[in-house]
């Protein structure tokens, strides 16, 4: 009787494959181990065993597996179960889920490229002959394909040798570029202790011949009197104009001491005090309510206003799970937020915290994976972005999803196009774990579930320490333009408040949800607008590089001095982005220190942290940014937030535009006045009477929720219906039109529910591919399963039509 293993391959294939194994292998293998299998003519892949059986495949001759990679299962059975749910719910191949879930170095294949780490010296005597051969080969060339290594060693089974070299940290996978974040060290100056008294000071000042040294000491005292924070070397050299040599000579004489401090993103609480966290009465009530709700419900929503101290409540709840020896998963929408939070949690839990997200190098991710799998003390709390869902938890007790309304929880490309919040709720149910969703502006479907009693509900209605929510003022720019009170894109009201904040040594955040200088460059003679040759969008003007760029495909050209159509010289920019806001501010307040945070300034890894660091340390007065600012960042000194133009968010062609605008504006406003002083928010708009803006000023989440819910019920949108969006892409416009027409017709015949489309999206061509969308609305009472099966069948038959084979179709379930 032959023995077989059923495996998943890391390819976009929706079925599993059967391979033959020997009897010994059959009894050694367990579900969740990796094996190397041949696939296709001569390629090798790392596959995952999900079942062992003795049923011969009918349609093909089963090949034998190449080798076994693991001693112990790397993946748990609950994970495999969860992946299958994910593949089936989000209508994507199981192979895609498997590839998305594991760190790349777990998935070697014959096409992988490997290179040597060149940081350190290796003791060659430790290597086996085979390892030495690979090491030698990499001395002569920078990288090798696995296929090359097979020919060097002259044997097929090279994966174990490579794994040993990975573990010795000799090799890396070629696609990673690693860089480490060095914390910022700042040098400070202080007077030696014995010169503190008056008597010594007199003698000190008389003992100097050099005027420079006397000057430095006098400047030091002036600064010391004027400010409370320590005096940095940089600051004193700027003020007094002395050279660093003078400072050095005074330090050598033992008059001054120079010491360095690590400027950290978060000031540490000294070790002794960290464990005692005092919850306010409201926070304590919220915590008790949540624990109470969890007795009867799996999921609970914590609705707390911005700055109400939700994190403290989470920390207290995590403690209760750690006492039960369970693992906790803490999901965040944005990698940049993890840095701020990790430090806060490490203050409380020390080394129990691990971090996992896609900016980590492969070695670090593999290490976290192993720690979680073995349930070591290091991995009791895992903080991460959406990919942390895929870790092999042993005993998960609780999942916390912070800022659950964020759209970054949804993965768009590549497949699996999952929503981390929904997937985490399903995952928790498989472990019998509890889920806590936290947000100041919950998404409408979450709040709907909480109102209907499907989820538990707890609220924090006041800011921590009873600080007031910021006062929000709407400024009518139409009226201001009319009265000639606008300077560039700033109203007089906003400028006054900025001036006030800067003179009070407070900080300002300005929000404009568009990067670049201006989105359109128009010829005033013939009306020609520069377009991207590969996409259907106008090119955005970037002033600092003096070029026009496409934000979809990256095409760029130098800024033309003449119109390309009529050669006229009268070119004007229309609209404005963050660059223009920055330039205008620099002209109005030349003395202010201004930072900009958008995709252009945060391209490098850690650029984000550097900007946040310097703003946090008050090295800048104004921060201008796009929606990156809306996430839960915490700056104490910000007293003013300005939203440059609220209208471009409101009028997006999306059924969620109003909900998103409300969330975005409330979150941005929540950055103001997070300490004793209550802050101020100024929103500039052409339409101050718009309902959403009025609701933002009143901070009235319920009114927004009820109004949106009413509309969604009429037009059949979530939470009253489920949406599936099909995207078709092809370079041939006519072929795409026919294909999308055919698909829509067939779906309309077979489904008794609304099918909308085929429709061109706002940007109907990207990278020379034309795009069409089809939207399927599934009402609440219909069975989701059977409709998805029907759609899948229609797609399978679509693939069999010869002329449509080149059309790419991607399915996005719950695409919002």
PDB file of C-alpha atoms in Angstrom, residues 228-478:
ATOM      1  CA  UNK A 228      14.269  74.393  32.403  1.00  0.00           C
ATOM      2  CA  UNK A 229      15.491  71.678  30.046  1.00  0.00           C
ATOM      3  CA  UNK A 230      19.201  70.763  29.941  1.00  0.00           C
ATOM      4  CA  UNK A 231      21.482  72.836  27.702  1.00  0.00           C
ATOM      5  CA  UNK A 232      22.819  71.040  24.654  1.00  0.00           C
ATOM      6  CA  UNK A 233      26.297  71.702  23.266  1.00  0.00           C
ATOM      7  CA  UNK A 234      24.763  72.515  19.896  1.00  0.00           C
ATOM      8  CA  UNK A 235      22.517  75.150  21.465  1.00  0.00           C
ATOM      9  CA  UNK A 236      25.264  76.898  23.401  1.00  0.00           C
ATOM     10  CA  UNK A 237      27.636  77.042  20.398  1.00  0.00           C
ATOM     11  CA  UNK A 238      24.852  78.623  18.333  1.00  0.00           C
ATOM     12  CA  UNK A 239      23.995  81.218  20.977  1.00  0.00           C
ATOM     13  CA  UNK A 240      27.467  82.217  22.090  1.00  0.00           C
ATOM     14  CA  UNK A 241      29.266  81.742  18.776  1.00  0.00           C
ATOM     15  CA  UNK A 242      32.251  80.016  20.442  1.00  0.00           C
ATOM     16  CA  UNK A 243      34.012  77.094  18.818  1.00  0.00           C
ATOM     17  CA  UNK A 244      33.900  73.548  20.127  1.00  0.00           C
ATOM     18  CA  UNK A 245      37.622  73.917  21.010  1.00  0.00           C
ATOM     19  CA  UNK A 246      36.728  76.443  23.734  1.00  0.00           C
ATOM     20  CA  UNK A 247      34.198  74.050  25.195  1.00  0.00           C
ATOM     21  CA  UNK A 248      36.766  71.262  25.083  1.00  0.00           C
ATOM     22  CA  UNK A 249      39.388  73.291  26.914  1.00  0.00           C
ATOM     23  CA  UNK A 250      36.905  74.199  29.672  1.00  0.00           C
ATOM     24  CA  UNK A 251      35.874  70.565  29.988  1.00  0.00           C
ATOM     25  CA  UNK A 252      39.519  69.500  30.222  1.00  0.00           C
ATOM     26  CA  UNK A 253      40.004  71.979  33.089  1.00  0.00           C
ATOM     27  CA  UNK A 254      37.123  70.253  34.851  1.00  0.00           C
ATOM     28  CA  UNK A 255      34.825  73.284  34.889  1.00  0.00           C
ATOM     29  CA  UNK A 256      32.178  71.888  32.584  1.00  0.00           C
ATOM     30  CA  UNK A 257      31.068  68.306  32.139  1.00  0.00           C
ATOM     31  CA  UNK A 258      29.772  67.031  28.799  1.00  0.00           C
ATOM     32  CA  UNK A 259      27.307  64.137  28.981  1.00  0.00           C
ATOM     33  CA  UNK A 260      25.205  62.457  26.311  1.00  0.00           C
ATOM     34  CA  UNK A 261      21.580  61.432  26.558  1.00  0.00           C
ATOM     35  CA  UNK A 262      19.741  59.153  24.207  1.00  0.00           C
ATOM     36  CA  UNK A 263      16.864  61.149  22.780  1.00  0.00           C
ATOM     37  CA  UNK A 264      14.160  58.559  22.851  1.00  0.00           C
ATOM     38  CA  UNK A 265      10.742  58.476  21.297  1.00  0.00           C
ATOM     39  CA  UNK A 266       9.233  57.984  24.711  1.00  0.00           C
ATOM     40  CA  UNK A 267      10.705  58.984  28.024  1.00  0.00           C
ATOM     41  CA  UNK A 268      11.184  55.908  30.143  1.00  0.00           C
ATOM     42  CA  UNK A 269       9.630  55.678  33.555  1.00  0.00           C
ATOM     43  CA  UNK A 270      12.379  54.697  36.021  1.00  0.00           C
ATOM     44  CA  UNK A 271      12.283  50.960  36.676  1.00  0.00           C
ATOM     45  CA  UNK A 272      10.946  51.159  40.216  1.00  0.00           C
ATOM     46  CA  UNK A 273       7.692  52.890  39.381  1.00  0.00           C
ATOM     47  CA  UNK A 274       6.665  51.140  36.201  1.00  0.00           C
ATOM     48  CA  UNK A 275       4.484  48.369  37.547  1.00  0.00           C
ATOM     49  CA  UNK A 276       2.027  50.544  39.456  1.00  0.00           C
ATOM     50  CA  UNK A 277      -0.303  51.935  36.833  1.00  0.00           C
ATOM     51  CA  UNK A 278      -3.163  53.883  38.356  1.00  0.00           C
ATOM     52  CA  UNK A 279      -6.350  53.720  36.325  1.00  0.00           C
ATOM     53  CA  UNK A 280      -8.785  56.593  36.689  1.00  0.00           C
ATOM     54  CA  UNK A 281     -12.285  55.766  37.866  1.00  0.00           C
ATOM     55  CA  UNK A 282     -13.649  55.832  34.307  1.00  0.00           C
ATOM     56  CA  UNK A 283     -10.884  53.572  33.015  1.00  0.00           C
ATOM     57  CA  UNK A 284     -11.464  51.163  35.860  1.00  0.00           C
ATOM     58  CA  UNK A 285     -15.198  51.012  35.111  1.00  0.00           C
ATOM     59  CA  UNK A 286     -14.452  50.424  31.424  1.00  0.00           C
ATOM     60  CA  UNK A 287     -12.067  47.583  32.307  1.00  0.00           C
ATOM     61  CA  UNK A 288     -14.668  45.931  34.560  1.00  0.00           C
ATOM     62  CA  UNK A 289     -17.376  46.345  31.887  1.00  0.00           C
ATOM     63  CA  UNK A 290     -15.151  44.658  29.293  1.00  0.00           C
ATOM     64  CA  UNK A 291     -14.345  41.717  31.576  1.00  0.00           C
ATOM     65  CA  UNK A 292     -18.033  41.408  32.334  1.00  0.00           C
ATOM     66  CA  UNK A 293     -19.048  41.513  28.638  1.00  0.00           C
ATOM     67  CA  UNK A 294     -16.461  38.843  27.821  1.00  0.00           C
ATOM     68  CA  UNK A 295     -18.280  36.378  30.063  1.00  0.00           C
ATOM     69  CA  UNK A 296     -21.108  36.164  27.538  1.00  0.00           C
ATOM     70  CA  UNK A 297     -19.606  37.537  24.286  1.00  0.00           C
ATOM     71  CA  UNK A 298     -16.420  36.819  22.360  1.00  0.00           C
ATOM     72  CA  UNK A 299     -15.858  40.352  21.031  1.00  0.00           C
ATOM     73  CA  UNK A 300     -16.107  43.660  22.829  1.00  0.00           C
ATOM     74  CA  UNK A 301     -15.825  47.211  21.456  1.00  0.00           C
ATOM     75  CA  UNK A 302     -14.177  49.927  23.542  1.00  0.00           C
ATOM     76  CA  UNK A 303     -15.339  53.307  22.267  1.00  0.00           C
ATOM     77  CA  UNK A 304     -13.140  55.964  23.886  1.00  0.00           C
ATOM     78  CA  UNK A 305     -12.623  59.551  22.758  1.00  0.00           C
ATOM     79  CA  UNK A 306      -9.116  60.545  21.550  1.00  0.00           C
ATOM     80  CA  UNK A 307      -6.694  60.797  24.459  1.00  0.00           C
ATOM     81  CA  UNK A 308      -8.984  58.960  26.895  1.00  0.00           C
ATOM     82  CA  UNK A 309      -6.245  56.492  27.855  1.00  0.00           C
ATOM     83  CA  UNK A 310      -7.340  53.345  26.016  1.00  0.00           C
ATOM     84  CA  UNK A 311      -3.775  51.978  26.048  1.00  0.00           C
ATOM     85  CA  UNK A 312      -3.738  51.926  29.867  1.00  0.00           C
ATOM     86  CA  UNK A 313      -6.922  49.871  29.865  1.00  0.00           C
ATOM     87  CA  UNK A 314      -5.356  47.452  27.368  1.00  0.00           C
ATOM     88  CA  UNK A 315      -2.279  47.094  29.580  1.00  0.00           C
ATOM     89  CA  UNK A 316      -4.397  46.186  32.610  1.00  0.00           C
ATOM     90  CA  UNK A 317      -6.377  43.643  30.574  1.00  0.00           C
ATOM     91  CA  UNK A 318      -3.160  42.108  29.181  1.00  0.00           C
ATOM     92  CA  UNK A 319      -2.024  41.528  32.777  1.00  0.00           C
ATOM     93  CA  UNK A 320      -5.088  39.397  33.482  1.00  0.00           C
ATOM     94  CA  UNK A 321      -4.280  37.139  30.513  1.00  0.00           C
ATOM     95  CA  UNK A 322      -0.596  36.841  31.389  1.00  0.00           C
ATOM     96  CA  UNK A 323      -1.593  35.644  34.849  1.00  0.00           C
ATOM     97  CA  UNK A 324      -3.474  32.802  33.107  1.00  0.00           C
ATOM     98  CA  UNK A 325      -0.264  32.035  31.107  1.00  0.00           C
ATOM     99  CA  UNK A 326      -1.902  32.891  27.774  1.00  0.00           C
ATOM    100  CA  UNK A 327      -0.419  34.684  24.755  1.00  0.00           C
ATOM    101  CA  UNK A 328      -1.692  38.106  23.694  1.00  0.00           C
ATOM    102  CA  UNK A 329      -1.727  39.520  20.158  1.00  0.00           C
ATOM    103  CA  UNK A 330      -1.859  43.318  19.853  1.00  0.00           C
ATOM    104  CA  UNK A 331      -2.566  44.561  16.328  1.00  0.00           C
ATOM    105  CA  UNK A 332      -1.850  48.091  15.103  1.00  0.00           C
ATOM    106  CA  UNK A 333      -2.762  49.626  11.756  1.00  0.00           C
ATOM    107  CA  UNK A 334       0.566  51.215  11.021  1.00  0.00           C
ATOM    108  CA  UNK A 335       4.144  50.010  11.401  1.00  0.00           C
ATOM    109  CA  UNK A 336       5.159  53.507  12.495  1.00  0.00           C
ATOM    110  CA  UNK A 337       2.894  53.284  15.541  1.00  0.00           C
ATOM    111  CA  UNK A 338       4.545  50.129  16.817  1.00  0.00           C
ATOM    112  CA  UNK A 339       7.693  52.030  17.834  1.00  0.00           C
ATOM    113  CA  UNK A 340       5.758  54.358  20.120  1.00  0.00           C
ATOM    114  CA  UNK A 341       3.764  51.536  21.650  1.00  0.00           C
ATOM    115  CA  UNK A 342       6.517  48.947  22.086  1.00  0.00           C
ATOM    116  CA  UNK A 343       8.347  51.226  24.468  1.00  0.00           C
ATOM    117  CA  UNK A 344       5.225  51.799  26.525  1.00  0.00           C
ATOM    118  CA  UNK A 345       4.551  48.084  26.817  1.00  0.00           C
ATOM    119  CA  UNK A 346       8.187  47.214  27.521  1.00  0.00           C
ATOM    120  CA  UNK A 347       8.000  49.581  30.491  1.00  0.00           C
ATOM    121  CA  UNK A 348       5.324  47.347  31.942  1.00  0.00           C
ATOM    122  CA  UNK A 349       6.161  43.885  30.738  1.00  0.00           C
ATOM    123  CA  UNK A 350       9.893  44.058  30.062  1.00  0.00           C
ATOM    124  CA  UNK A 351      11.120  41.179  27.933  1.00  0.00           C
ATOM    125  CA  UNK A 352       7.736  39.520  27.398  1.00  0.00           C
ATOM    126  CA  UNK A 353       7.101  41.685  24.328  1.00  0.00           C
ATOM    127  CA  UNK A 354       7.931  40.697  20.737  1.00  0.00           C
ATOM    128  CA  UNK A 355       7.393  42.762  17.605  1.00  0.00           C
ATOM    129  CA  UNK A 356       6.498  41.357  14.183  1.00  0.00           C
ATOM    130  CA  UNK A 357       5.904  43.229  10.944  1.00  0.00           C
ATOM    131  CA  UNK A 358       7.062  43.377   7.354  1.00  0.00           C
ATOM    132  CA  UNK A 359       9.800  45.982   7.926  1.00  0.00           C
ATOM    133  CA  UNK A 360      11.679  43.444  10.049  1.00  0.00           C
ATOM    134  CA  UNK A 361      14.476  41.505   8.373  1.00  0.00           C
ATOM    135  CA  UNK A 362      13.948  37.822   7.668  1.00  0.00           C
ATOM    136  CA  UNK A 363      16.197  36.680  10.496  1.00  0.00           C
ATOM    137  CA  UNK A 364      14.250  38.700  13.039  1.00  0.00           C
ATOM    138  CA  UNK A 365      10.921  37.459  11.748  1.00  0.00           C
ATOM    139  CA  UNK A 366      12.031  33.841  11.811  1.00  0.00           C
ATOM    140  CA  UNK A 367      13.207  34.300  15.376  1.00  0.00           C
ATOM    141  CA  UNK A 368       9.860  35.733  16.497  1.00  0.00           C
ATOM    142  CA  UNK A 369       8.064  32.919  14.651  1.00  0.00           C
ATOM    143  CA  UNK A 370      10.084  30.283  16.490  1.00  0.00           C
ATOM    144  CA  UNK A 371       9.592  31.991  19.857  1.00  0.00           C
ATOM    145  CA  UNK A 372       5.829  32.134  19.370  1.00  0.00           C
ATOM    146  CA  UNK A 373       5.718  28.520  18.177  1.00  0.00           C
ATOM    147  CA  UNK A 374       7.638  27.340  21.231  1.00  0.00           C
ATOM    148  CA  UNK A 375       5.654  29.646  23.520  1.00  0.00           C
ATOM    149  CA  UNK A 376       8.840  31.068  25.046  1.00  0.00           C
ATOM    150  CA  UNK A 377       8.702  33.849  27.624  1.00  0.00           C
ATOM    151  CA  UNK A 378       9.870  36.348  24.973  1.00  0.00           C
ATOM    152  CA  UNK A 379       6.689  35.906  22.963  1.00  0.00           C
ATOM    153  CA  UNK A 380       3.916  36.268  25.505  1.00  0.00           C
ATOM    154  CA  UNK A 381       2.824  39.564  23.971  1.00  0.00           C
ATOM    155  CA  UNK A 382       3.197  40.064  20.235  1.00  0.00           C
ATOM    156  CA  UNK A 383       2.749  43.559  18.786  1.00  0.00           C
ATOM    157  CA  UNK A 384       2.472  43.843  15.054  1.00  0.00           C
ATOM    158  CA  UNK A 385       0.800  45.120  11.932  1.00  0.00           C
ATOM    159  CA  UNK A 386      -1.679  42.919  10.061  1.00  0.00           C
ATOM    160  CA  UNK A 387       0.850  40.206   9.126  1.00  0.00           C
ATOM    161  CA  UNK A 388       1.255  39.210  12.790  1.00  0.00           C
ATOM    162  CA  UNK A 389      -2.053  37.355  12.426  1.00  0.00           C
ATOM    163  CA  UNK A 390      -0.204  34.523  10.750  1.00  0.00           C
ATOM    164  CA  UNK A 391       2.043  33.639  13.698  1.00  0.00           C
ATOM    165  CA  UNK A 392       1.772  30.089  15.119  1.00  0.00           C
ATOM    166  CA  UNK A 393       0.273  30.824  18.533  1.00  0.00           C
ATOM    167  CA  UNK A 394       0.129  27.936  20.960  1.00  0.00           C
ATOM    168  CA  UNK A 395      -2.313  29.281  23.502  1.00  0.00           C
ATOM    169  CA  UNK A 396      -3.782  32.588  22.402  1.00  0.00           C
ATOM    170  CA  UNK A 397      -5.859  34.255  25.113  1.00  0.00           C
ATOM    171  CA  UNK A 398      -6.709  37.653  23.740  1.00  0.00           C
ATOM    172  CA  UNK A 399      -6.483  39.747  20.579  1.00  0.00           C
ATOM    173  CA  UNK A 400      -6.473  43.543  20.903  1.00  0.00           C
ATOM    174  CA  UNK A 401      -7.159  45.491  17.711  1.00  0.00           C
ATOM    175  CA  UNK A 402      -6.362  49.142  18.234  1.00  0.00           C
ATOM    176  CA  UNK A 403      -7.820  51.850  15.947  1.00  0.00           C
ATOM    177  CA  UNK A 404     -10.016  49.133  14.440  1.00  0.00           C
ATOM    178  CA  UNK A 405     -11.573  51.515  11.886  1.00  0.00           C
ATOM    179  CA  UNK A 406      -8.275  52.042  10.045  1.00  0.00           C
ATOM    180  CA  UNK A 407      -8.354  51.116   6.377  1.00  0.00           C
ATOM    181  CA  UNK A 408      -4.739  49.911   6.516  1.00  0.00           C
ATOM    182  CA  UNK A 409      -5.977  46.703   8.173  1.00  0.00           C
ATOM    183  CA  UNK A 410      -7.241  45.684   4.745  1.00  0.00           C
ATOM    184  CA  UNK A 411      -4.645  44.198   2.423  1.00  0.00           C
ATOM    185  CA  UNK A 412      -5.234  45.148  -1.214  1.00  0.00           C
ATOM    186  CA  UNK A 413      -2.425  43.565  -3.190  1.00  0.00           C
ATOM    187  CA  UNK A 414      -1.147  40.888  -3.484  1.00  0.00           C
ATOM    188  CA  UNK A 415      -3.637  38.201  -2.483  1.00  0.00           C
ATOM    189  CA  UNK A 416      -4.778  37.150   0.140  1.00  0.00           C
ATOM    190  CA  UNK A 417      -6.833  40.358   0.243  1.00  0.00           C
ATOM    191  CA  UNK A 418      -7.872  39.897   3.844  1.00  0.00           C
ATOM    192  CA  UNK A 419      -9.113  42.324   6.447  1.00  0.00           C
ATOM    193  CA  UNK A 420      -7.011  41.835   9.572  1.00  0.00           C
ATOM    194  CA  UNK A 421      -9.813  42.791  11.954  1.00  0.00           C
ATOM    195  CA  UNK A 422     -12.296  40.270  10.578  1.00  0.00           C
ATOM    196  CA  UNK A 423      -9.668  37.562  10.155  1.00  0.00           C
ATOM    197  CA  UNK A 424      -8.457  38.099  13.733  1.00  0.00           C
ATOM    198  CA  UNK A 425     -11.969  37.685  15.111  1.00  0.00           C
ATOM    199  CA  UNK A 426     -12.281  34.335  13.314  1.00  0.00           C
ATOM    200  CA  UNK A 427      -8.800  33.300  14.469  1.00  0.00           C
ATOM    201  CA  UNK A 428      -9.609  34.130  18.097  1.00  0.00           C
ATOM    202  CA  UNK A 429     -12.782  32.057  17.928  1.00  0.00           C
ATOM    203  CA  UNK A 430     -10.701  29.016  16.889  1.00  0.00           C
ATOM    204  CA  UNK A 431      -8.562  29.409  20.030  1.00  0.00           C
ATOM    205  CA  UNK A 432     -11.502  30.333  22.227  1.00  0.00           C
ATOM    206  CA  UNK A 433      -9.759  33.674  22.778  1.00  0.00           C
ATOM    207  CA  UNK A 434     -11.373  37.035  23.494  1.00  0.00           C
ATOM    208  CA  UNK A 435     -11.212  40.048  21.164  1.00  0.00           C
ATOM    209  CA  UNK A 436     -11.117  43.728  22.085  1.00  0.00           C
ATOM    210  CA  UNK A 437     -11.682  46.354  19.397  1.00  0.00           C
ATOM    211  CA  UNK A 438     -10.641  49.866  20.366  1.00  0.00           C
ATOM    212  CA  UNK A 439     -11.307  53.149  18.594  1.00  0.00           C
ATOM    213  CA  UNK A 440     -12.368  56.744  19.061  1.00  0.00           C
ATOM    214  CA  UNK A 441     -14.333  56.525  15.804  1.00  0.00           C
ATOM    215  CA  UNK A 442     -15.391  52.895  15.300  1.00  0.00           C
ATOM    216  CA  UNK A 443     -16.238  51.753  11.797  1.00  0.00           C
ATOM    217  CA  UNK A 444     -19.950  51.713  11.147  1.00  0.00           C
ATOM    218  CA  UNK A 445     -20.273  47.923  10.890  1.00  0.00           C
ATOM    219  CA  UNK A 446     -18.451  47.368  14.195  1.00  0.00           C
ATOM    220  CA  UNK A 447     -20.657  49.879  15.971  1.00  0.00           C
ATOM    221  CA  UNK A 448     -23.701  48.316  14.320  1.00  0.00           C
ATOM    222  CA  UNK A 449     -22.692  44.903  15.687  1.00  0.00           C
ATOM    223  CA  UNK A 450     -22.193  46.402  19.145  1.00  0.00           C
ATOM    224  CA  UNK A 451     -25.607  48.109  19.029  1.00  0.00           C
ATOM    225  CA  UNK A 452     -27.279  44.869  17.984  1.00  0.00           C
ATOM    226  CA  UNK A 453     -25.754  42.977  20.864  1.00  0.00           C
ATOM    227  CA  UNK A 454     -23.501  40.792  18.691  1.00  0.00           C
ATOM    228  CA  UNK A 455     -20.460  42.439  20.314  1.00  0.00           C
ATOM    229  CA  UNK A 456     -20.115  43.721  23.859  1.00  0.00           C
ATOM    230  CA  UNK A 457     -19.709  47.474  24.360  1.00  0.00           C
ATOM    231  CA  UNK A 458     -17.774  49.708  26.764  1.00  0.00           C
ATOM    232  CA  UNK A 459     -17.204  53.462  26.587  1.00  0.00           C
ATOM    233  CA  UNK A 460     -14.675  56.036  27.778  1.00  0.00           C
ATOM    234  CA  UNK A 461     -16.355  59.383  27.276  1.00  0.00           C
ATOM    235  CA  UNK A 462     -13.746  61.704  28.815  1.00  0.00           C
ATOM    236  CA  UNK A 463     -10.081  62.426  28.230  1.00  0.00           C
ATOM    237  CA  UNK A 464      -7.640  61.023  30.764  1.00  0.00           C
ATOM    238  CA  UNK A 465      -7.028  63.420  33.662  1.00  0.00           C
ATOM    239  CA  UNK A 466     -10.264  65.217  32.722  1.00  0.00           C
ATOM    240  CA  UNK A 467      -8.492  67.311  30.080  1.00  0.00           C
ATOM    241  CA  UNK A 468     -10.909  68.968  27.710  1.00  0.00           C
ATOM    242  CA  UNK A 469     -11.364  67.864  24.142  1.00  0.00           C
ATOM    243  CA  UNK A 470      -9.976  70.519  21.786  1.00  0.00           C
ATOM    244  CA  UNK A 471     -12.234  73.354  20.710  1.00  0.00           C
ATOM    245  CA  UNK A 472     -12.993  73.073  16.981  1.00  0.00           C
ATOM    246  CA  UNK A 473     -13.600  76.119  14.797  1.00  0.00           C
ATOM    247  CA  UNK A 474     -14.770  76.084  11.188  1.00  0.00           C
ATOM    248  CA  UNK A 475     -13.426  78.799   8.903  1.00  0.00           C
ATOM    249  CA  UNK A 476     -15.380  79.646   5.758  1.00  0.00           C
ATOM    250  CA  UNK A 477     -12.711  80.208   3.082  1.00  0.00           C
ATOM    251  CA  UNK A 478     -15.267  81.317   0.518  1.00  0.00           C
TER     252      UNK A 478
END
